[in-house]
Coordinates of N, CA and C in Angstrom, one line a residue:
X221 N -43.8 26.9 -7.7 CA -42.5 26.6 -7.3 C -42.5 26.0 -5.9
X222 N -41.4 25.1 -5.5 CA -41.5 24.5 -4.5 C -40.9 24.9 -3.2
X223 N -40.3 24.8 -2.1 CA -40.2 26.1 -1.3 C -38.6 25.5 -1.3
X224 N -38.1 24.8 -2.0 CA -36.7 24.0 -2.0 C -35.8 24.9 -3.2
X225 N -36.4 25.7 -3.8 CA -36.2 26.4 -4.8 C -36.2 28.1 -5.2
X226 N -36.9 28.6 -3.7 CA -37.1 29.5 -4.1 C -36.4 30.1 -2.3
X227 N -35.7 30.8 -2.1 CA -35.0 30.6 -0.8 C -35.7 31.1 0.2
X228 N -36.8 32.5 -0.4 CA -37.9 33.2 0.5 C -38.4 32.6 1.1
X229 N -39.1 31.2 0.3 CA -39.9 30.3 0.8 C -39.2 29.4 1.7
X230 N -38.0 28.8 1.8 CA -37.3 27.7 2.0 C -37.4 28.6 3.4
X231 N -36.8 29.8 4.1 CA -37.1 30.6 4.8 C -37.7 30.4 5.8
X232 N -39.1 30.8 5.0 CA -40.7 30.9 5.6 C -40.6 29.2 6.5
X233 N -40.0 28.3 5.6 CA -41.0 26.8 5.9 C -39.9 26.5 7.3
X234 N -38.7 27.4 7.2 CA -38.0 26.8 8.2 C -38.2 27.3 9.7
X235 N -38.9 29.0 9.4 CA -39.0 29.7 10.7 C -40.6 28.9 11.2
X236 N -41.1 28.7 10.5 CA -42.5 28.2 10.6 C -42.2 26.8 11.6
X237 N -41.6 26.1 10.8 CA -41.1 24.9 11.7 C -40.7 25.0 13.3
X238 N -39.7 25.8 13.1 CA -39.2 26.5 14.7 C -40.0 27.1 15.5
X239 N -41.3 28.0 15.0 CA -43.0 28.6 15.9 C -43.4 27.5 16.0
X240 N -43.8 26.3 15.4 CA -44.7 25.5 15.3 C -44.2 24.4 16.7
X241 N -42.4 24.0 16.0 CA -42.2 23.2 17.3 C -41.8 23.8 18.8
X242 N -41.7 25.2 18.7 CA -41.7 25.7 19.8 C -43.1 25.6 20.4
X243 N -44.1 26.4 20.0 CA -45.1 26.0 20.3 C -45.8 24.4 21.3
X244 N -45.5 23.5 20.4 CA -46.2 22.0 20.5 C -44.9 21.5 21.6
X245 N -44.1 22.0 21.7 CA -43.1 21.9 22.8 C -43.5 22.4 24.2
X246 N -43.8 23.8 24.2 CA -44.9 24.3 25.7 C -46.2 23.5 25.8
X247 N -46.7 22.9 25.1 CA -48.0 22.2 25.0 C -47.7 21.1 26.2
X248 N -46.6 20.6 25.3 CA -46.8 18.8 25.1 C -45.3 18.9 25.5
X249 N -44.2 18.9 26.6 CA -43.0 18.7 26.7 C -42.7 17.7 26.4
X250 N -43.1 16.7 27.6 CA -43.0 15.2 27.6 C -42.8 14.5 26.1
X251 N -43.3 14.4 25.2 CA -43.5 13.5 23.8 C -42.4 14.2 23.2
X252 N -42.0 15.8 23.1 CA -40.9 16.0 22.1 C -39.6 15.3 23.2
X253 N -39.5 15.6 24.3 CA -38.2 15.6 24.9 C -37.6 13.7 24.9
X254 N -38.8 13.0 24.7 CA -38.5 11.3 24.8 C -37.9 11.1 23.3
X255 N -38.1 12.2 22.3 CA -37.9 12.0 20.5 C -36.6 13.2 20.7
X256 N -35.4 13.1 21.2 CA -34.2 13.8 20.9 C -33.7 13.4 19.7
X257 N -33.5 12.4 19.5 CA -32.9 11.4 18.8 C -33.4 11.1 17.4
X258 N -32.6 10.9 16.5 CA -33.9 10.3 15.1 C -34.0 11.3 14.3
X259 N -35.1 11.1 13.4 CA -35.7 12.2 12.9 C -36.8 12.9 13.2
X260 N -37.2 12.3 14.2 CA -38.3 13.5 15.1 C -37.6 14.4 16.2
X261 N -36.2 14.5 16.1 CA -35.4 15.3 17.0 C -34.9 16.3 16.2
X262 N -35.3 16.3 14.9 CA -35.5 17.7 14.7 C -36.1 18.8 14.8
X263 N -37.5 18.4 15.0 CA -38.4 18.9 15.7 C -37.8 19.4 17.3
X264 N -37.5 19.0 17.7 CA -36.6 19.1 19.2 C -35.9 20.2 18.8
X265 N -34.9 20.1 18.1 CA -33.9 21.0 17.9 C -34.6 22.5 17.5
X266 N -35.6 22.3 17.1 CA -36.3 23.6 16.1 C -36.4 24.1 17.6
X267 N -37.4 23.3 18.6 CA -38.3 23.8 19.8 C -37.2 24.7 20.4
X268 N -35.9 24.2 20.6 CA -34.8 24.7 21.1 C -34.1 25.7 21.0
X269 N -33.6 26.3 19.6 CA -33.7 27.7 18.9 C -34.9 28.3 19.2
X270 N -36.1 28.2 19.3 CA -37.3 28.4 19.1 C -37.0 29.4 20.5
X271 N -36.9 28.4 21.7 CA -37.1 28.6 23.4 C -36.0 29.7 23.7
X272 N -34.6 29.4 22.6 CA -33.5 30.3 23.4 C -33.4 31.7 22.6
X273 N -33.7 31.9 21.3 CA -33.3 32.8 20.6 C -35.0 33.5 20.1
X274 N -35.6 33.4 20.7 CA -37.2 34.0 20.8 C -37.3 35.4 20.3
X275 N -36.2 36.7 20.9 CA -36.1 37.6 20.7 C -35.9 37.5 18.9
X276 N -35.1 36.7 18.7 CA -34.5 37.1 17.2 C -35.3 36.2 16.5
X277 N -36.1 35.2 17.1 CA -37.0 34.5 15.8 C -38.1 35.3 15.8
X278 N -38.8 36.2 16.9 CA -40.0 36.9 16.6 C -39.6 38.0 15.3
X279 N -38.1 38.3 16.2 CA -37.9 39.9 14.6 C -37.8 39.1 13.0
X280 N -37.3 37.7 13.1 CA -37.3 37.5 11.7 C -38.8 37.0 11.4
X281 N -39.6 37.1 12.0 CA -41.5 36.1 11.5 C -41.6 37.7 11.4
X282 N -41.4 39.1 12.0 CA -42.2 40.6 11.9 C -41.4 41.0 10.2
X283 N -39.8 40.7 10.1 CA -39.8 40.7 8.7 C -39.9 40.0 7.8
X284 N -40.3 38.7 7.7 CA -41.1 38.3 7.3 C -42.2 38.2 6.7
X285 N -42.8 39.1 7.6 CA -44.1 39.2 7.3 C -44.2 40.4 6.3
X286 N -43.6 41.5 6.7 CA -43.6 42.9 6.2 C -43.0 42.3 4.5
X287 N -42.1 41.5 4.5 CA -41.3 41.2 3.3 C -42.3 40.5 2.5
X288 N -43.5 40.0 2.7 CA -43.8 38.9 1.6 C -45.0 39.9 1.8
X289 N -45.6 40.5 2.4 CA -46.6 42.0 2.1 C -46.3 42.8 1.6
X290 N -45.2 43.7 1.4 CA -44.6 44.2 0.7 C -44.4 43.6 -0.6
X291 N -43.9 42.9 -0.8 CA -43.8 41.6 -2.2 C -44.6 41.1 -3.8
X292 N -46.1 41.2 -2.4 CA -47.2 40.6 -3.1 C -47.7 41.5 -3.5

């Protein structure tokens, strides 16, 4: 199944996005902050939830985690 279909997964691929571009955002500012715009400013946007709401994206990746271990 594809992760567009199954909502757990849809989930996963979204919080993943927001660690990932938070991440490559502390790295590398400069290249996301010039791509606001477009379709690579989503990535931006993700970094930005990512930067301000940290507390509550770590507790949703910790249930997360427990949820698809628990699951499997």
């Amino acid at each position: 199944m594809t992760a567009l279909f199954n909502f757990q997964s849809l989930l996963l691929v979204i919080l993943l996005t927001i660690c990932t571009s938070t991440y490559a955002h502390s790295i590398t500012p400069g290249i996301m902050d010039r791509n606001k715009d477009g379709l690579l400013g989503i990535f931006w946007k993700c970094a930005r939830i990512g930067e301000r709401l940290s507390p509550y994206v770590s507790l949703c990746c910790i249930f997360m985690a427990g949820s698809l271990f628990m699951g499997r």
